[in-house]
mmCIF file of C-alpha atoms in Angstrom:
data_model
loop_
_atom_site.group_PDB
_atom_site.id
_atom_site.type_symbol
_atom_site.label_atom_id
_atom_site.label_comp_id
_atom_site.label_asym_id
_atom_site.label_seq_id
_atom_site.Cartn_x
_atom_site.Cartn_y
_atom_site.Cartn_z
ATOM 1 C CA MET Z 1 9.402 -57.496 17.440
ATOM 2 C CA ALA Z 2 6.935 -55.936 19.896
ATOM 3 C CA LEU Z 3 9.837 -54.966 22.121
ATOM 4 C CA GLY Z 4 11.579 -53.294 19.161
ATOM 5 C CA ILE Z 5 8.448 -51.307 18.346
ATOM 6 C CA MET Z 6 8.122 -50.187 21.962
ATOM 7 C CA GLU Z 7 11.775 -49.123 22.026
ATOM 8 C CA THR Z 8 11.390 -46.957 18.937
ATOM 9 C CA LYS Z 9 8.298 -45.106 20.218
ATOM 10 C CA PRO Z 10 10.252 -42.795 22.584
ATOM 11 C CA VAL Z 11 12.698 -42.064 19.757
ATOM 12 C CA ILE Z 12 9.858 -41.208 17.366
ATOM 13 C CA THR Z 13 8.206 -39.007 20.009
ATOM 14 C CA PHE Z 14 11.493 -37.226 20.672
ATOM 15 C CA LEU Z 15 12.181 -36.616 16.963
ATOM 16 C CA LYS Z 16 8.623 -35.449 16.392
ATOM 17 C CA THR Z 17 8.971 -32.923 19.202
ATOM 18 C CA LEU Z 18 12.246 -31.604 17.809
ATOM 19 C CA LEU Z 19 10.858 -31.360 14.281
ATOM 20 C CA ILE Z 20 7.690 -29.561 15.417
ATOM 21 C CA VAL Z 21 9.783 -27.018 17.335
ATOM 22 C CA TYR Z 22 12.054 -26.606 14.321
ATOM 23 C CA SER Z 23 9.073 -26.203 11.948
ATOM 24 C CA PHE Z 24 7.631 -23.523 14.213
ATOM 25 C CA VAL Z 25 10.926 -21.602 14.172
ATOM 26 C CA PHE Z 26 11.081 -22.118 10.398
ATOM 27 C CA TRP Z 27 7.552 -20.714 10.126
ATOM 28 C CA ILE Z 28 8.603 -17.643 12.122
ATOM 29 C CA THR Z 29 11.549 -16.987 9.764
ATOM 30 C CA GLY Z 30 9.089 -17.120 6.875
ATOM 31 C CA ALA Z 31 6.840 -14.583 8.581
ATOM 32 C CA ILE Z 32 9.853 -12.308 9.152
ATOM 33 C CA LEU Z 33 10.887 -12.557 5.492
ATOM 34 C CA LEU Z 34 7.324 -11.765 4.426
ATOM 35 C CA ALA Z 35 7.180 -8.733 6.722
ATOM 36 C CA VAL Z 36 10.573 -7.476 5.527
ATOM 37 C CA GLY Z 37 9.487 -7.908 1.909
ATOM 38 C CA VAL Z 38 6.269 -5.922 2.417
ATOM 39 C CA TRP Z 39 8.162 -3.236 4.356
ATOM 40 C CA GLY Z 40 10.827 -3.102 1.658
ATOM 41 C CA LYS Z 41 8.228 -2.741 -1.072
ATOM 42 C CA PHE Z 42 6.363 0.158 0.514
ATOM 43 C CA MET Z 43 9.097 1.874 2.531
ATOM 44 C CA LEU Z 44 12.411 1.146 0.807
ATOM 45 C CA GLY Z 45 11.371 1.154 -2.848
ATOM 46 C CA PRO Z 46 13.011 4.531 -3.610
ATOM 47 C CA TYR Z 47 16.226 3.565 -1.800
ATOM 48 C CA ILE Z 48 16.458 0.276 -3.655
ATOM 49 C CA SER Z 49 16.033 2.167 -6.922
ATOM 50 C CA LEU Z 50 19.283 4.014 -6.211
ATOM 51 C CA ILE Z 51 21.189 0.764 -5.797
ATOM 52 C CA ALA Z 52 19.602 -0.997 -8.757
ATOM 53 C CA GLU Z 53 20.009 0.485 -12.225
ATOM 54 C CA ASN Z 54 16.808 -1.209 -13.294
ATOM 55 C CA THR Z 55 13.657 -2.011 -11.353
ATOM 56 C CA THR Z 56 14.459 -4.679 -8.791
ATOM 57 C CA ASN Z 57 12.218 -7.570 -7.776
ATOM 58 C CA ALA Z 58 13.977 -8.057 -4.428
ATOM 59 C CA PRO Z 59 10.914 -7.166 -2.274
ATOM 60 C CA TYR Z 60 8.742 -9.530 -4.330
ATOM 61 C CA VAL Z 61 11.327 -12.294 -3.938
ATOM 62 C CA LEU Z 62 11.256 -11.839 -0.162
ATOM 63 C CA ILE Z 63 7.457 -11.791 -0.103
ATOM 64 C CA GLY Z 64 7.264 -14.922 -2.252
ATOM 65 C CA THR Z 65 9.949 -16.764 -0.292
ATOM 66 C CA GLY Z 66 8.371 -15.827 3.042
ATOM 67 C CA THR Z 67 4.942 -16.996 1.888
ATOM 68 C CA VAL Z 68 6.290 -20.333 0.648
ATOM 69 C CA ILE Z 69 8.226 -20.874 3.888
ATOM 70 C CA ILE Z 70 5.100 -20.134 5.953
ATOM 71 C CA VAL Z 71 3.092 -22.674 3.933
ATOM 72 C CA PHE Z 72 5.776 -25.367 4.139
ATOM 73 C CA GLY Z 73 6.398 -24.622 7.809
ATOM 74 C CA LEU Z 74 2.758 -25.447 8.483
ATOM 75 C CA PHE Z 75 3.063 -28.439 6.185
ATOM 76 C CA GLY Z 76 6.069 -29.626 8.195
ATOM 77 C CA CYS Z 77 4.102 -29.453 11.447
ATOM 78 C CA PHE Z 78 1.182 -31.312 9.834
ATOM 79 C CA ALA Z 79 3.475 -33.973 8.334
ATOM 80 C CA THR Z 80 5.199 -34.473 11.687
ATOM 81 C CA CYS Z 81 1.950 -34.832 13.608
ATOM 82 C CA ARG Z 82 0.582 -37.239 11.007
ATOM 83 C CA GLY Z 83 3.822 -39.209 10.983
ATOM 84 C CA SER Z 84 3.531 -39.687 7.221
ATOM 85 C CA PRO Z 85 6.845 -40.859 5.701
ATOM 86 C CA TRP Z 86 6.154 -39.461 2.203
ATOM 87 C CA MET Z 87 5.131 -36.079 3.636
ATOM 88 C CA LEU Z 88 8.285 -35.960 5.744
ATOM 89 C CA LYS Z 89 10.392 -36.817 2.692
ATOM 90 C CA LEU Z 90 8.706 -34.032 0.731
ATOM 91 C CA TYR Z 91 9.382 -31.632 3.606
ATOM 92 C CA ALA Z 92 13.033 -32.699 3.705
ATOM 93 C CA MET Z 93 13.323 -32.153 -0.058
ATOM 94 C CA PHE Z 94 11.895 -28.644 0.281
ATOM 95 C CA LEU Z 95 14.335 -27.820 3.081
ATOM 96 C CA SER Z 96 17.220 -28.984 0.912
ATOM 97 C CA LEU Z 97 16.067 -26.657 -1.888
ATOM 98 C CA VAL Z 98 15.814 -23.756 0.576
ATOM 99 C CA PHE Z 99 19.303 -24.585 1.830
ATOM 100 C CA LEU Z 100 20.755 -24.470 -1.687
ATOM 101 C CA ALA Z 101 18.929 -21.240 -2.559
ATOM 102 C CA GLU Z 102 20.090 -19.446 0.593
ATOM 103 C CA LEU Z 103 23.620 -20.758 0.167
ATOM 104 C CA VAL Z 104 23.790 -19.414 -3.401
ATOM 105 C CA ALA Z 105 22.261 -16.089 -2.287
ATOM 106 C CA GLY Z 106 24.779 -15.696 0.533
ATOM 107 C CA ILE Z 107 27.767 -16.510 -1.677
ATOM 108 C CA SER Z 108 26.521 -14.256 -4.478
ATOM 109 C CA GLY Z 109 25.973 -11.332 -2.127
ATOM 110 C CA PHE Z 110 29.476 -11.688 -0.700
ATOM 111 C CA VAL Z 111 31.210 -12.212 -4.057
ATOM 112 C CA PHE Z 112 29.382 -9.457 -5.915
ATOM 113 C CA ARG Z 113 29.479 -6.845 -3.155
ATOM 114 C CA HIS Z 114 31.971 -4.782 -5.187
ATOM 115 C CA GLU Z 115 29.589 -4.770 -8.150
ATOM 116 C CA ILE Z 116 26.846 -3.501 -5.845
ATOM 117 C CA LYS Z 117 29.162 -0.670 -4.778
ATOM 118 C CA GLY Z 118 29.929 0.141 -8.419
ATOM 119 C CA THR Z 119 26.255 0.174 -9.322
ATOM 120 C CA PHE Z 120 25.468 2.427 -6.375
ATOM 121 C CA LEU Z 121 28.242 4.816 -7.449
ATOM 122 C CA ARG Z 122 26.792 5.103 -10.960
ATOM 123 C CA THR Z 123 23.167 5.460 -9.932
ATOM 124 C CA TYR Z 124 23.840 7.846 -7.055
ATOM 125 C CA THR Z 125 26.075 10.034 -9.231
ATOM 126 C CA ASP Z 126 23.332 10.131 -11.877
ATOM 127 C CA ALA Z 127 20.743 11.067 -9.222
ATOM 128 C CA VAL Z 128 22.928 13.942 -8.004
ATOM 129 C CA LEU Z 129 23.734 15.266 -11.478
ATOM 130 C CA ASN Z 130 20.058 15.175 -12.520
ATOM 131 C CA TYR Z 131 18.674 16.353 -9.184
ATOM 132 C CA ASP Z 132 15.594 18.575 -9.424
ATOM 133 C CA ALA Z 133 14.341 18.487 -5.774
ATOM 134 C CA GLU Z 134 11.039 16.968 -6.885
ATOM 135 C CA ASP Z 135 11.316 13.510 -8.415
ATOM 136 C CA GLU Z 136 11.589 10.306 -6.401
ATOM 137 C CA LYS Z 137 15.345 9.859 -6.729
ATOM 138 C CA SER Z 138 15.943 13.482 -5.771
ATOM 139 C CA LEU Z 139 13.919 13.008 -2.609
ATOM 140 C CA VAL Z 140 15.964 9.927 -1.777
ATOM 141 C CA VAL Z 141 19.185 11.918 -2.281
ATOM 142 C CA ASP Z 142 17.843 14.519 0.147
ATOM 143 C CA ASN Z 143 17.005 11.827 2.669
ATOM 144 C CA VAL Z 144 20.453 10.211 2.414
ATOM 145 C CA GLN Z 145 22.262 13.540 2.758
ATOM 146 C CA SER Z 146 20.133 14.664 5.692
ATOM 147 C CA SER Z 147 20.313 11.399 7.628
ATOM 148 C CA LEU Z 148 24.028 10.741 7.011
ATOM 149 C CA HIS Z 149 25.085 14.402 7.245
ATOM 150 C CA CYS Z 150 26.924 14.256 3.940
ATOM 151 C CA CYS Z 151 26.868 16.141 0.653
ATOM 152 C CA GLY Z 152 27.471 14.922 -2.879
ATOM 153 C CA VAL Z 153 29.076 11.703 -4.028
ATOM 154 C CA TYR Z 154 32.747 11.890 -3.001
ATOM 155 C CA ASN Z 155 32.343 15.402 -1.559
ATOM 156 C CA TYR Z 156 30.255 18.523 -2.023
ATOM 157 C CA THR Z 157 31.984 19.403 -5.333
ATOM 158 C CA SER Z 158 29.872 16.708 -7.022
ATOM 159 C CA TRP Z 159 27.045 19.240 -7.055
ATOM 160 C CA LEU Z 160 28.971 21.737 -9.133
ATOM 161 C CA GLY Z 161 28.269 19.724 -12.286
ATOM 162 C CA SER Z 162 24.589 19.123 -11.558
ATOM 163 C CA VAL Z 163 21.717 20.725 -13.463
ATOM 164 C CA TYR Z 164 20.406 22.059 -10.147
ATOM 165 C CA TYR Z 165 23.488 23.990 -9.001
ATOM 166 C CA PRO Z 166 23.710 26.902 -11.526
ATOM 167 C CA ALA Z 167 20.338 28.348 -10.540
ATOM 168 C CA ASN Z 168 19.909 27.087 -6.986
ATOM 169 C CA GLY Z 169 23.323 26.274 -5.521
ATOM 170 C CA PHE Z 170 23.440 23.374 -3.080
ATOM 171 C CA PRO Z 171 20.230 21.684 -1.877
ATOM 172 C CA LEU Z 172 19.077 22.291 1.679
ATOM 173 C CA SER Z 173 19.836 18.675 2.560
ATOM 174 C CA CYS Z 174 23.551 19.513 2.341
ATOM 175 C CA CYS Z 175 23.358 22.018 5.196
ATOM 176 C CA SER Z 176 25.519 21.211 8.201
ATOM 177 C CA ASN Z 177 23.325 23.392 10.425
ATOM 178 C CA SER Z 178 19.770 23.832 9.183
ATOM 179 C CA SER Z 179 19.115 26.763 11.523
ATOM 180 C CA ASP Z 180 21.971 28.719 9.962
ATOM 181 C CA CYS Z 181 21.533 27.767 6.316
ATOM 182 C CA SER Z 182 19.138 29.463 3.936
ATOM 183 C CA PRO Z 183 18.496 29.013 0.187
ATOM 184 C CA GLN Z 184 20.116 32.437 -0.321
ATOM 185 C CA ASP Z 185 23.270 31.254 1.471
ATOM 186 C CA LEU Z 186 23.388 28.117 -0.671
ATOM 187 C CA ARG Z 187 23.206 30.180 -3.865
ATOM 188 C CA ASN Z 188 25.978 32.493 -2.704
ATOM 189 C CA THR Z 189 29.157 31.009 -4.205
ATOM 190 C CA THR Z 190 31.293 32.980 -1.757
ATOM 191 C CA ILE Z 191 29.969 31.391 1.419
ATOM 192 C CA ASN Z 192 27.850 28.386 0.400
ATOM 193 C CA HIS Z 193 30.674 25.867 0.806
ATOM 194 C CA THR Z 194 31.083 26.944 4.449
ATOM 195 C CA LYS Z 195 27.437 26.140 5.232
ATOM 196 C CA ILE Z 196 27.391 22.553 4.080
ATOM 197 C CA ASN Z 197 28.727 19.127 5.042
ATOM 198 C CA GLN Z 198 32.102 18.482 3.498
ATOM 199 C CA GLN Z 199 32.077 14.678 3.417
ATOM 200 C CA GLY Z 200 30.549 12.807 0.493
ATOM 201 C CA CYS Z 201 27.830 10.187 0.891
ATOM 202 C CA TYR Z 202 29.376 7.424 -1.200
ATOM 203 C CA GLU Z 203 32.115 6.570 1.284
ATOM 204 C CA LEU Z 204 29.669 6.479 4.183
ATOM 205 C CA VAL Z 205 27.250 4.164 2.389
ATOM 206 C CA THR Z 206 29.924 1.821 1.014
ATOM 207 C CA SER Z 207 31.722 1.670 4.367
ATOM 208 C CA PHE Z 208 28.465 0.509 5.893
ATOM 209 C CA LEU Z 209 28.144 -2.149 3.187
ATOM 210 C CA GLU Z 210 31.718 -3.349 3.717
ATOM 211 C CA ILE Z 211 31.350 -3.583 7.496
ATOM 212 C CA ASN Z 212 28.001 -5.318 7.456
ATOM 213 C CA MET Z 213 28.351 -7.554 4.376
ATOM 214 C CA ALA Z 214 30.280 -10.192 6.322
ATOM 215 C CA ILE Z 215 27.640 -10.133 9.074
ATOM 216 C CA ILE Z 216 24.816 -10.436 6.540
ATOM 217 C CA ALA Z 217 26.610 -13.298 4.777
ATOM 218 C CA GLY Z 218 27.243 -15.032 8.106
ATOM 219 C CA VAL Z 219 23.600 -14.796 9.134
ATOM 220 C CA THR Z 220 22.526 -16.069 5.706
ATOM 221 C CA PHE Z 221 24.876 -19.050 5.950
ATOM 222 C CA GLY Z 222 23.694 -19.726 9.502
ATOM 223 C CA ILE Z 223 20.052 -19.790 8.432
ATOM 224 C CA ALA Z 224 20.951 -21.920 5.412
ATOM 225 C CA PHE Z 225 22.769 -24.546 7.463
ATOM 226 C CA SER Z 226 19.909 -24.628 9.951
ATOM 227 C CA GLN Z 227 17.848 -26.099 7.098
ATOM 228 C CA LEU Z 228 20.193 -29.102 7.206
ATOM 229 C CA ILE Z 229 19.103 -29.805 10.781
ATOM 230 C CA GLY Z 230 15.452 -29.849 9.761
ATOM 231 C CA MET Z 231 16.243 -31.951 6.702
ATOM 232 C CA LEU Z 232 18.133 -34.539 8.776
ATOM 233 C CA LEU Z 233 15.376 -34.646 11.402
ATOM 234 C CA ALA Z 234 12.702 -35.163 8.725
ATOM 235 C CA CYS Z 235 14.729 -37.877 6.969
ATOM 236 C CA CYS Z 236 15.526 -39.719 10.217
ATOM 237 C CA LEU Z 237 11.927 -39.567 11.404
ATOM 238 C CA SER Z 238 10.672 -40.785 8.011
ATOM 239 C CA ARG Z 239 13.072 -43.754 7.992
ATOM 240 C CA ILE Z 240 12.271 -44.747 11.577
ATOM 241 C CA ILE Z 241 8.509 -44.546 11.006
ATOM 242 C CA THR Z 242 8.817 -46.561 7.793
ATOM 243 C CA ALA Z 243 10.944 -49.211 9.516
ATOM 244 C CA ASN Z 244 8.513 -49.315 12.421
ATOM 245 C CA GLN Z 245 5.601 -49.862 10.046
ATOM 246 C CA TYR Z 246 7.437 -52.788 8.425
ATOM 247 C CA GLU Z 247 8.079 -54.338 11.825
ATOM 248 C CA MET Z 248 4.394 -54.081 12.680
ATOM 249 C CA VAL Z 249 3.587 -55.958 9.487
#
């Protein structure tokens, strides 16, 4: 019996080391999610509002998930160092819940990517048609057009039906060359279409989504399945410690 206990000690030490390293990495992913959530809340709020028809809680979800992961990552390290079987089982149960949540999120994002594109088309079209150069959505439209060098939804003609166009022409963010593009030029219906970007913004944004959705889904699945490793390590360590305690008795 004493020999069996001595033989299991290196195994327990090895598993503890692996689980502590894993918990530390898990803690880091939580910190990253928290940081992304805070950044998304304060920096990407207007952009998210163009994709979501209603107010989205996505940044809050990231902040909450990141915070919980940080807490349980620390809990995992503590449980591993203590070698408590019930704590390790609780940690494994939490990792299994995280795995399921991330798996559902990854599948949902991949399956419903076309709905996201449709929602963006509706909300972006509405933002263009009701553009006034002052409200939050109008400023986001300007930012998208300036950074992507595009104009309108499918093309610049989207602006012809906007409330802004009759009195002001195209917005300055449509200009293909800002040094050779004045508000007077943009109001001049004879030459304004020669001063602006011809390509619409919708195709550029949705092409980006299509190209990167598979990558995003792959990363999500990769992170999700990494939870299985931690779950298996926690379960194995818990069982070995429990069995070792019985042998000592």
